[in-house]
Amino acid sequence: MSAIPDVLELHVHRHLVSHIVVGRDAWDRFLQRLTAEPTPTAVVTHPSIVETFPDLAATVRRLPDVHLLTWPEGEATKSWDSLRDLLDELFRLGFRRDARLVAWGGGVLGDLVGLAAALYMRGIHLWHVPTTLTAQTDSAIGGKTAVDTPFGKNLVGTFYPAEFVWVDPHFLMTLPEVAFRDGMGEVIKYAFLIGEPFLSWLEASTADLQRRDPEALETMARTCAAYKVRVVQADEQDWGMRQWLNLGHTVGHALEAMADYRGLTHGEAVLWGLVAEGLVACRRVGLKTIYLDRLHRLIEAWGGLRPLPTWDETRFWQALELDKKQRHGTVGFRLPLLVEPGRVEVVEDVSLDLLRQALVEAGLITGR
Ligand SMILES: NC(=O)c1ccc[n+]([C@@H]2O[C@H](COP(=O)([O-])OP(=O)(O)OC[C@H]3O[C@@H](n4cnc5c(N)ncnc54)[C@H](O)[C@@H]3O)[C@@H](O)[C@H]2O)c1
């Protein structure tokens, strides 16, 4: 018998292409595919989505072997309890490994349903039908799933990309103004990550987007989705290039944590983060101030930033240290910084002094 080495290598790959379908006919295409590929399916959504789109919900309910499940709204739904309830529901429905889960809603539902799909019988089919700006441009693409824990947000999860993401900009027409503006925080981030011509297009399209022109919404969703696809393709597991997407988020996450995730939207926090980290970028990687001016003008065009309460500076630094993207044992902060629109550099050792100066200048902490 040939000798078997004591270290065996098993090369494992999850062969999967994630199809992101963006267009004003995406919902119709979703229904066609659902019908053409019948398998036991649970479409999970919120009661408010059913109320907002009663005809669409009725169509889903009429499909053979398709169950429409409604789940509570809000971040509290991304919890262990809710995850267990959802898995239990799938057992009650008698789902097996060929079953399919569809998340029809925003990022909260996408993260929860994605994790349930990854865990149920070690993984079942997953589709997303994102209905918020955040979900269409960001959270439904790239496979991050999560629930929150008492120790922090999004700390338990998997990488489990959906086989199909059906991005129909029509859903954005009914999105409450607050949620739409919240999503614009990430879109403004994308504009600086992507660079020209998208940045100029976004500046010129403010009025069209504010009246929710479907064509403009589609262009915006498609451009952001295409960028995210490119980044995730290069770095699915978030060890390198995917961290570019974290632009503005290091400071943003700390602000959200200090606000106890209340009274400050994620989009607002990201915009504050873009401003503060932009000031760091000017000093550290030579970002020209004309780009910070353009950032400020875009922010103003979308209603400006509400002033934040004065926070204890020590708490701010503690919140920053807890950021998932900070690595153990490194000196200084690790930040993706904008060199110019379309170009990012991840800097490993931004000093506390430099960050502090930027935070003071941005008005986030008071100078001493
Ligand atoms: N997985 C990722 O990569 C990723 C990325 C970004 C954010 N996230 C997560 O996404 C979550 C935030 O998602 P969100 O901003 O989409 O919020 P959300 O999922 O809470 O949705 C916001 C609200 O809008 C309502 N709504 C949704 N679509 C609607 C529509 N078309 N018309 C009217 N009302 C509608 C919903 O019922 C909900 O109450 C957070 O938990 C965040 O951690 C995940």
CSV table of C-alpha atoms and ligand atoms in Angstrom, one decimal:
chain,number,residue,atom,x,y,z
A,1,MET,CA,0.0,0.0,0.0
A,2,SER,CA,1.3,3.5,-0.8
A,3,ALA,CA,2.1,5.6,2.2
A,4,ILE,CA,-0.6,8.2,3.1
A,5,PRO,CA,1.0,11.5,4.2
A,6,ASP,CA,0.3,12.7,7.7
A,7,VAL,CA,-1.0,16.0,6.3
A,8,LEU,CA,-3.7,15.6,3.7
A,9,GLU,CA,-4.9,18.5,1.6
A,10,LEU,CA,-8.5,18.8,0.7
A,11,HIS,CA,-9.2,21.6,-1.8
A,12,VAL,CA,-12.7,22.8,-1.3
A,13,HIS,CA,-14.5,25.4,-3.3
A,14,ARG,CA,-18.1,26.6,-3.2
A,15,HIS,CA,-18.8,26.7,-6.9
A,16,LEU,CA,-21.4,29.4,-7.2
A,17,VAL,CA,-22.0,32.3,-9.5
A,18,SER,CA,-24.1,35.0,-7.9
A,19,HIS,CA,-26.3,36.7,-10.6
A,20,ILE,CA,-27.2,40.3,-9.9
A,21,VAL,CA,-30.1,41.2,-12.1
A,22,VAL,CA,-30.7,45.0,-12.2
A,23,GLY,CA,-33.5,46.6,-14.1
A,24,ARG,CA,-37.1,47.9,-14.0
A,25,ASP,CA,-38.3,44.4,-15.1
A,26,ALA,CA,-36.3,42.6,-12.3
A,27,TRP,CA,-39.4,41.7,-10.3
A,28,ASP,CA,-41.1,40.2,-13.4
A,29,ARG,CA,-37.9,38.2,-14.2
A,30,PHE,CA,-37.9,37.0,-10.5
A,31,LEU,CA,-41.4,35.7,-10.8
A,32,GLN,CA,-40.6,34.0,-14.2
A,33,ARG,CA,-37.6,32.2,-12.7
A,34,LEU,CA,-39.5,31.3,-9.6
A,35,THR,CA,-42.1,29.6,-11.7
A,36,ALA,CA,-39.7,28.1,-14.2
A,37,GLU,CA,-37.6,26.4,-11.4
A,38,PRO,CA,-40.2,25.1,-8.9
A,39,THR,CA,-38.9,23.9,-5.6
A,40,PRO,CA,-40.3,24.4,-2.0
A,41,THR,CA,-39.7,28.1,-1.4
A,42,ALA,CA,-40.3,30.5,1.5
A,43,VAL,CA,-40.4,34.2,0.6
A,44,VAL,CA,-39.7,36.1,3.8
A,45,THR,CA,-40.8,39.7,4.1
A,46,HIS,CA,-42.2,42.3,6.5
A,47,PRO,CA,-45.9,43.1,7.1
A,48,SER,CA,-45.3,46.6,5.8
A,49,ILE,CA,-44.0,45.3,2.5
A,50,VAL,CA,-47.1,43.2,2.1
A,51,GLU,CA,-49.2,46.3,2.8
A,52,THR,CA,-47.2,48.5,0.4
A,53,PHE,CA,-47.3,45.9,-2.4
A,54,PRO,CA,-50.5,43.9,-1.9
A,55,ASP,CA,-50.7,42.8,-5.5
A,56,LEU,CA,-47.2,41.5,-5.6
A,57,ALA,CA,-47.7,39.7,-2.3
A,58,ALA,CA,-50.9,38.2,-3.6
A,59,THR,CA,-49.1,36.9,-6.7
A,60,VAL,CA,-46.4,35.3,-4.6
A,61,ARG,CA,-49.1,33.6,-2.4
A,62,ARG,CA,-50.8,32.1,-5.4
A,63,LEU,CA,-47.6,30.4,-6.7
A,64,PRO,CA,-47.6,26.6,-6.0
A,65,ASP,CA,-45.1,25.5,-3.3
A,66,VAL,CA,-44.3,29.1,-2.4
A,67,HIS,CA,-45.0,30.3,1.2
A,68,LEU,CA,-45.0,33.9,2.1
A,69,LEU,CA,-43.7,34.4,5.7
A,70,THR,CA,-43.9,37.8,7.4
A,71,TRP,CA,-41.2,38.7,9.9
A,72,PRO,CA,-41.1,41.8,12.3
A,73,GLU,CA,-39.3,44.9,11.1
A,74,GLY,CA,-36.3,46.7,12.6
A,75,GLU,CA,-32.8,45.8,13.7
A,76,ALA,CA,-34.1,43.7,16.6
A,77,THR,CA,-35.1,41.1,14.1
A,78,LYS,CA,-31.5,40.4,13.4
A,79,SER,CA,-31.3,38.3,16.6
A,80,TRP,CA,-30.6,34.8,17.8
A,81,ASP,CA,-34.2,34.3,18.7
A,82,SER,CA,-35.5,35.5,15.3
A,83,LEU,CA,-32.9,33.2,13.6
A,84,ARG,CA,-34.0,30.2,15.6
A,85,ASP,CA,-37.7,31.0,14.9
A,86,LEU,CA,-37.1,31.2,11.2
A,87,LEU,CA,-35.2,27.9,11.1
A,88,ASP,CA,-38.0,26.3,13.2
A,89,GLU,CA,-40.5,27.6,10.7
A,90,LEU,CA,-38.6,25.9,7.9
A,91,PHE,CA,-38.6,22.6,9.8
A,92,ARG,CA,-42.4,23.0,10.3
A,93,LEU,CA,-42.8,23.5,6.5
A,94,GLY,CA,-40.9,20.3,6.0
A,95,PHE,CA,-38.2,21.9,3.9
A,96,ARG,CA,-35.3,19.7,2.8
A,97,ARG,CA,-31.9,20.5,1.2
A,98,ASP,CA,-33.5,21.5,-2.2
A,99,ALA,CA,-35.5,24.3,-0.6
A,100,ARG,CA,-35.1,27.9,-1.4
A,101,LEU,CA,-35.3,31.0,0.8
A,102,VAL,CA,-36.0,34.5,-0.7
A,103,ALA,CA,-35.4,37.6,1.3
A,104,TRP,CA,-37.8,40.3,0.1
A,105,GLY,CA,-37.0,43.4,2.0
A,106,GLY,CA,-34.1,45.6,3.2
A,107,GLY,CA,-30.7,44.8,4.7
A,108,VAL,CA,-32.1,43.6,8.0
A,109,LEU,CA,-34.1,40.8,6.4
A,110,GLY,CA,-31.4,40.0,3.9
A,111,ASP,CA,-28.8,39.5,6.6
A,112,LEU,CA,-31.1,37.3,8.7
A,113,VAL,CA,-32.5,35.2,5.9
A,114,GLY,CA,-29.1,34.8,4.4
A,115,LEU,CA,-27.7,33.4,7.6
A,116,ALA,CA,-30.8,31.1,7.9
A,117,ALA,CA,-30.2,29.8,4.4
A,118,ALA,CA,-26.5,29.2,5.1
A,119,LEU,CA,-27.3,27.2,8.3
A,120,TYR,CA,-30.5,25.3,7.4
A,121,MET,CA,-29.3,21.7,6.6
A,122,ARG,CA,-25.9,23.2,6.0
A,123,GLY,CA,-27.1,25.4,3.2
A,124,ILE,CA,-30.1,25.8,1.0
A,125,HIS,CA,-30.8,28.0,-2.1
A,126,LEU,CA,-30.9,31.7,-1.4
A,127,TRP,CA,-32.3,34.6,-3.5
A,128,HIS,CA,-32.6,38.2,-2.6
A,129,VAL,CA,-35.2,40.8,-3.7
A,130,PRO,CA,-33.8,43.9,-2.1
A,131,THR,CA,-36.3,46.8,-1.6
A,132,THR,CA,-34.3,49.5,0.1
A,133,LEU,CA,-31.5,51.6,-1.3
A,134,THR,CA,-29.0,50.2,1.1
A,135,ALA,CA,-30.0,46.6,0.2
A,136,GLN,CA,-30.0,47.3,-3.6
A,137,THR,CA,-26.7,49.0,-3.7
A,138,ASP,CA,-24.9,47.2,-1.0
A,139,SER,CA,-26.2,44.6,1.5
A,140,ALA,CA,-27.8,42.1,-0.9
A,141,ILE,CA,-24.6,41.8,-2.9
A,142,GLY,CA,-21.5,40.0,-1.8
A,143,GLY,CA,-22.9,37.4,0.6
A,144,LYS,CA,-22.3,38.9,4.1
A,145,THR,CA,-25.0,37.5,6.5
A,146,ALA,CA,-25.3,38.3,10.2
A,147,VAL,CA,-27.2,38.5,13.4
A,148,ASP,CA,-26.5,41.0,16.2
A,149,THR,CA,-25.4,39.8,19.6
A,150,PRO,CA,-25.3,41.5,23.0
A,151,PHE,CA,-21.6,42.0,22.3
A,152,GLY,CA,-22.1,44.0,19.2
A,153,LYS,CA,-23.7,44.3,15.8
A,154,ASN,CA,-23.1,41.8,12.9
A,155,LEU,CA,-20.7,39.8,15.0
A,156,VAL,CA,-22.0,36.3,14.1
A,157,GLY,CA,-22.5,35.5,10.4
A,158,THR,CA,-21.2,33.8,7.3
A,159,PHE,CA,-20.2,34.6,3.7
A,160,TYR,CA,-23.1,33.1,1.8
A,161,PRO,CA,-23.8,34.8,-1.5
A,162,ALA,CA,-27.3,34.6,-3.0
A,163,GLU,CA,-27.6,32.7,-6.3
A,164,PHE,CA,-29.8,35.5,-7.6
A,165,VAL,CA,-30.2,39.1,-6.5
A,166,TRP,CA,-33.2,40.8,-8.3
A,167,VAL,CA,-32.7,44.5,-8.1
A,168,ASP,CA,-35.8,46.4,-9.2
A,169,PRO,CA,-35.6,50.1,-8.7
A,170,HIS,CA,-39.4,50.4,-8.7
A,171,PHE,CA,-39.3,49.3,-5.0
A,172,LEU,CA,-37.5,52.5,-4.2
A,173,MET,CA,-40.4,54.7,-5.2
A,174,THR,CA,-42.3,53.9,-2.0
A,175,LEU,CA,-39.3,54.0,0.4
A,176,PRO,CA,-39.8,56.5,3.2
A,177,GLU,CA,-37.7,59.7,2.7
A,178,VAL,CA,-35.7,58.9,5.9
A,179,ALA,CA,-34.7,55.5,4.6
A,180,PHE,CA,-33.9,56.8,1.1
A,181,ARG,CA,-31.6,59.6,2.5
A,182,ASP,CA,-30.1,57.0,4.8
A,183,GLY,CA,-29.2,54.9,1.8
A,184,MET,CA,-27.7,57.9,0.0
A,185,GLY,CA,-25.0,58.0,2.6
A,186,GLU,CA,-23.5,54.8,1.1
A,187,VAL,CA,-24.2,55.9,-2.4
A,188,ILE,CA,-22.2,59.1,-1.8
A,189,LYS,CA,-19.4,56.8,-0.5
A,190,TYR,CA,-19.6,54.7,-3.7
A,191,ALA,CA,-19.4,57.9,-5.8
A,192,PHE,CA,-16.0,58.7,-4.3
A,193,LEU,CA,-14.8,55.1,-4.5
A,194,ILE,CA,-15.9,54.7,-8.1
A,195,GLY,CA,-14.7,58.1,-9.2
A,196,GLU,CA,-15.6,59.7,-12.5
A,197,PRO,CA,-17.8,59.8,-14.4
A,198,PHE,CA,-20.2,58.5,-11.7
A,199,LEU,CA,-19.3,61.2,-9.2
A,200,SER,CA,-20.2,64.0,-11.6
A,201,TRP,CA,-23.3,62.1,-12.7
A,202,LEU,CA,-24.4,61.8,-9.1
A,203,GLU,CA,-23.8,65.6,-8.6
A,204,ALA,CA,-25.8,66.4,-11.7
A,205,SER,CA,-28.6,63.9,-10.9
A,206,THR,CA,-29.6,65.1,-7.5
A,207,ALA,CA,-33.0,66.5,-8.6
A,208,ASP,CA,-33.8,63.4,-10.7
A,209,LEU,CA,-33.0,61.1,-7.8
A,210,GLN,CA,-34.9,63.3,-5.3
A,211,ARG,CA,-38.0,62.9,-7.3
A,212,ARG,CA,-37.2,59.2,-7.7
A,213,ASP,CA,-36.9,59.1,-11.5
A,214,PRO,CA,-36.9,55.3,-12.2
A,215,GLU,CA,-34.2,55.6,-14.9
A,216,ALA,CA,-31.9,57.6,-12.6
A,217,LEU,CA,-32.6,55.1,-9.8
A,218,GLU,CA,-31.7,52.3,-12.1
A,219,THR,CA,-28.4,53.9,-13.3
A,220,MET,CA,-27.5,54.5,-9.6
A,221,ALA,CA,-28.3,51.0,-8.5
A,222,ARG,CA,-26.5,49.4,-11.5
A,223,THR,CA,-23.4,51.4,-11.1
A,224,CYS,CA,-23.0,50.8,-7.4
A,225,ALA,CA,-23.9,47.1,-7.8
A,226,ALA,CA,-21.3,46.7,-10.6
A,227,TYR,CA,-18.6,48.3,-8.4
A,228,LYS,CA,-19.5,46.0,-5.5
A,229,VAL,CA,-19.4,43.0,-7.7
A,230,ARG,CA,-15.9,44.0,-8.9
A,231,VAL,CA,-14.6,44.4,-5.4
A,232,VAL,CA,-16.1,41.3,-3.9
A,233,GLN,CA,-14.9,39.2,-6.9
A,234,ALA,CA,-11.4,40.3,-6.0
A,235,ASP,CA,-11.7,39.7,-2.3
A,236,GLU,CA,-14.8,37.8,-1.1
A,237,GLN,CA,-13.6,37.3,2.4
A,238,ASP,CA,-12.7,40.9,3.3
A,239,TRP,CA,-9.0,40.6,3.9
A,240,GLY,CA,-7.9,43.2,1.3
A,241,MET,CA,-9.7,45.2,-1.4
A,242,ARG,CA,-13.1,44.7,0.1
A,243,GLN,CA,-12.0,46.9,2.9
A,244,TRP,CA,-12.2,49.8,0.5
A,245,LEU,CA,-15.9,49.6,1.0
A,246,ASN,CA,-15.3,50.5,4.6
A,247,LEU,CA,-14.4,54.1,3.6
A,248,GLY,CA,-15.9,56.4,6.2
A,249,HIS,CA,-17.1,53.4,8.3
A,250,THR,CA,-14.4,53.3,11.0
A,251,VAL,CA,-15.4,56.6,12.4
A,252,GLY,CA,-19.0,56.0,11.3
A,253,HIS,CA,-19.3,52.8,13.3
A,254,ALA,CA,-17.9,54.4,16.4
A,255,LEU,CA,-20.4,57.2,16.1
A,256,GLU,CA,-23.3,54.7,15.8
A,257,ALA,CA,-22.0,52.7,18.8
A,258,MET,CA,-21.9,55.9,20.9
A,259,ALA,CA,-25.4,56.8,19.8
A,260,ASP,CA,-26.5,53.3,20.8
A,261,TYR,CA,-27.7,52.9,17.3
A,262,ARG,CA,-30.5,55.3,17.9
A,263,GLY,CA,-31.2,58.8,16.6
A,264,LEU,CA,-28.4,58.6,14.0
A,265,THR,CA,-28.9,56.6,10.8
A,266,HIS,CA,-26.1,54.5,9.4
A,267,GLY,CA,-26.0,56.7,6.3
A,268,GLU,CA,-25.5,59.9,8.4
A,269,ALA,CA,-22.8,58.1,10.4
A,270,VAL,CA,-21.0,57.1,7.2
A,271,LEU,CA,-21.2,60.7,5.9
A,272,TRP,CA,-19.7,62.0,9.2
A,273,GLY,CA,-17.0,59.3,8.8
A,274,LEU,CA,-16.3,60.3,5.2
A,275,VAL,CA,-15.8,63.9,6.3
A,276,ALA,CA,-13.5,63.0,9.2
A,277,GLU,CA,-11.5,60.4,7.4
A,278,GLY,CA,-11.3,62.7,4.4
A,279,LEU,CA,-9.5,65.2,6.6
A,280,VAL,CA,-7.1,62.4,7.6
A,281,ALA,CA,-6.7,61.6,3.9
A,282,CYS,CA,-5.7,65.2,3.0
A,283,ARG,CA,-2.9,65.1,5.5
A,284,ARG,CA,-1.8,61.5,5.1
A,285,VAL,CA,-2.2,60.5,1.5
A,286,GLY,CA,-2.5,63.9,-0.3
A,287,LEU,CA,-6.3,64.0,-1.0
A,288,LYS,CA,-6.9,67.4,-2.5
A,289,THR,CA,-9.3,69.7,-0.5
A,290,ILE,CA,-11.4,70.3,-3.7
A,291,TYR,CA,-12.7,66.7,-3.3
A,292,LEU,CA,-13.6,67.4,0.3
A,293,ASP,CA,-15.5,70.5,-0.9
A,294,ARG,CA,-17.3,68.3,-3.5
A,295,LEU,CA,-18.2,65.9,-0.6
A,296,HIS,CA,-19.6,68.7,1.5
A,297,ARG,CA,-21.6,70.1,-1.5
A,298,LEU,CA,-23.1,66.6,-2.1
A,299,ILE,CA,-24.0,66.2,1.5
A,300,GLU,CA,-25.6,69.6,1.6
A,301,ALA,CA,-27.6,68.8,-1.6
A,302,TRP,CA,-29.0,65.8,0.3
A,303,GLY,CA,-30.1,67.8,3.3
A,304,GLY,CA,-26.8,68.3,5.2
A,305,LEU,CA,-25.7,66.7,8.4
A,306,ARG,CA,-27.6,67.2,11.7
A,307,PRO,CA,-25.3,68.3,14.5
A,308,LEU,CA,-24.4,65.5,16.9
A,309,PRO,CA,-24.5,65.7,20.7
A,310,THR,CA,-21.2,66.2,22.5
A,311,TRP,CA,-19.8,62.9,23.5
A,312,ASP,CA,-17.2,61.9,26.0
A,313,GLU,CA,-14.0,61.6,24.0
A,314,THR,CA,-12.8,58.5,25.9
A,315,ARG,CA,-15.9,56.6,24.9
A,316,PHE,CA,-15.2,57.5,21.3
A,317,TRP,CA,-11.8,56.0,21.4
A,318,GLN,CA,-13.1,52.8,23.1
A,319,ALA,CA,-15.7,52.5,20.4
A,320,LEU,CA,-13.1,52.9,17.7
A,321,GLU,CA,-10.8,50.2,19.2
A,322,LEU,CA,-13.7,47.7,19.1
A,323,ASP,CA,-14.1,48.1,15.3
A,324,LYS,CA,-13.9,44.6,13.7
A,325,LYS,CA,-11.6,45.8,11.0
A,326,GLN,CA,-8.9,46.8,13.5
A,327,ARG,CA,-6.3,44.1,13.9
A,328,HIS,CA,-4.7,42.9,17.1
A,329,GLY,CA,-1.3,44.2,18.1
A,330,THR,CA,-1.0,47.0,15.5
A,331,VAL,CA,0.1,50.5,16.3
A,332,GLY,CA,-2.4,53.2,15.3
A,333,PHE,CA,-5.6,52.8,13.3
A,334,ARG,CA,-6.1,51.0,10.1
A,335,LEU,CA,-8.1,53.1,7.7
A,336,PRO,CA,-9.0,53.0,4.0
A,337,LEU,CA,-8.2,56.5,2.8
A,338,LEU,CA,-9.2,58.2,-0.4
A,339,VAL,CA,-6.2,59.3,-2.4
A,340,GLU,CA,-8.5,60.8,-5.1
A,341,PRO,CA,-11.9,59.8,-6.4
A,342,GLY,CA,-11.5,56.2,-7.7
A,343,ARG,CA,-8.4,55.5,-5.7
A,344,VAL,CA,-8.1,54.2,-2.2
A,345,GLU,CA,-5.2,53.2,0.0
A,346,VAL,CA,-5.5,51.1,3.1
A,347,VAL,CA,-3.2,52.8,5.6
A,348,GLU,CA,-2.2,50.5,8.6
A,349,ASP,CA,-0.9,53.1,11.1
A,350,VAL,CA,-2.9,56.3,11.2
A,351,SER,CA,-1.8,57.9,14.5
A,352,LEU,CA,-4.1,58.8,17.2
A,353,ASP,CA,-2.9,62.4,17.0
A,354,LEU,CA,-3.7,62.7,13.3
A,355,LEU,CA,-7.2,61.1,13.7
A,356,ARG,CA,-7.8,63.3,16.7
A,357,GLN,CA,-7.0,66.5,14.8
A,358,ALA,CA,-9.4,65.4,12.0
A,359,LEU,CA,-12.1,64.7,14.5
A,360,VAL,CA,-11.7,68.1,16.1
A,361,GLU,CA,-11.7,69.8,12.7
A,362,ALA,CA,-14.8,67.9,11.7
A,363,GLY,CA,-16.5,69.1,14.9
A,364,LEU,CA,-17.0,65.5,16.3
A,365,ILE,CA,-15.0,66.1,19.4
A,366,THR,CA,-13.9,69.4,21.1
A,367,GLY,CA,-10.3,70.4,20.9
A,368,ARG,CA,-8.4,70.9,24.2
B,1,LIG,N1,-24.7,42.3,4.5
B,1,LIG,C1,-24.1,43.5,4.2
B,1,LIG,O1,-23.2,43.5,3.4
B,1,LIG,C2,-24.7,44.8,4.7
B,1,LIG,C3,-24.3,46.0,4.2
B,1,LIG,C4,-24.9,47.1,4.7
B,1,LIG,C5,-25.9,47.1,5.7
B,1,LIG,N2,-26.2,45.8,6.2
B,1,LIG,C6,-27.3,45.7,7.2
B,1,LIG,O2,-28.5,46.2,6.6
B,1,LIG,C7,-29.3,46.7,7.7
B,1,LIG,C8,-30.0,48.0,7.3
B,1,LIG,O3,-30.8,47.7,6.1
B,1,LIG,P1,-31.8,48.8,5.6
B,1,LIG,O4,-31.2,50.1,5.6
B,1,LIG,O5,-32.2,48.2,4.2
B,1,LIG,O6,-33.0,48.8,6.6
B,1,LIG,P2,-34.2,47.8,6.9
B,1,LIG,O7,-33.9,46.4,6.4
B,1,LIG,O8,-34.5,47.9,8.3
B,1,LIG,O9,-35.4,48.4,6.1
B,1,LIG,C9,-35.9,49.7,6.5
B,1,LIG,C10,-37.4,49.8,6.6
B,1,LIG,O10,-38.0,50.1,5.4
B,1,LIG,C11,-39.1,49.3,5.1
B,1,LIG,N3,-39.1,49.1,3.7
B,1,LIG,C12,-38.3,48.3,3.0
B,1,LIG,N4,-38.5,48.4,1.7
B,1,LIG,C13,-39.5,49.3,1.5
B,1,LIG,C14,-40.1,49.8,0.4
B,1,LIG,N5,-39.7,49.5,-0.9
B,1,LIG,N6,-41.1,50.7,0.5
B,1,LIG,C15,-41.5,51.1,1.8
B,1,LIG,N7,-40.9,50.6,2.9
B,1,LIG,C16,-39.9,49.7,2.8
B,1,LIG,C17,-38.9,48.0,5.9
B,1,LIG,O11,-40.1,47.5,6.2
B,1,LIG,C18,-38.1,48.5,7.1
B,1,LIG,O12,-38.9,48.8,8.1
B,1,LIG,C19,-28.5,46.8,8.9
B,1,LIG,O13,-28.8,45.7,9.8
B,1,LIG,C20,-27.1,46.6,8.4
B,1,LIG,O14,-26.2,46.0,9.4
B,1,LIG,C21,-25.7,44.7,5.7
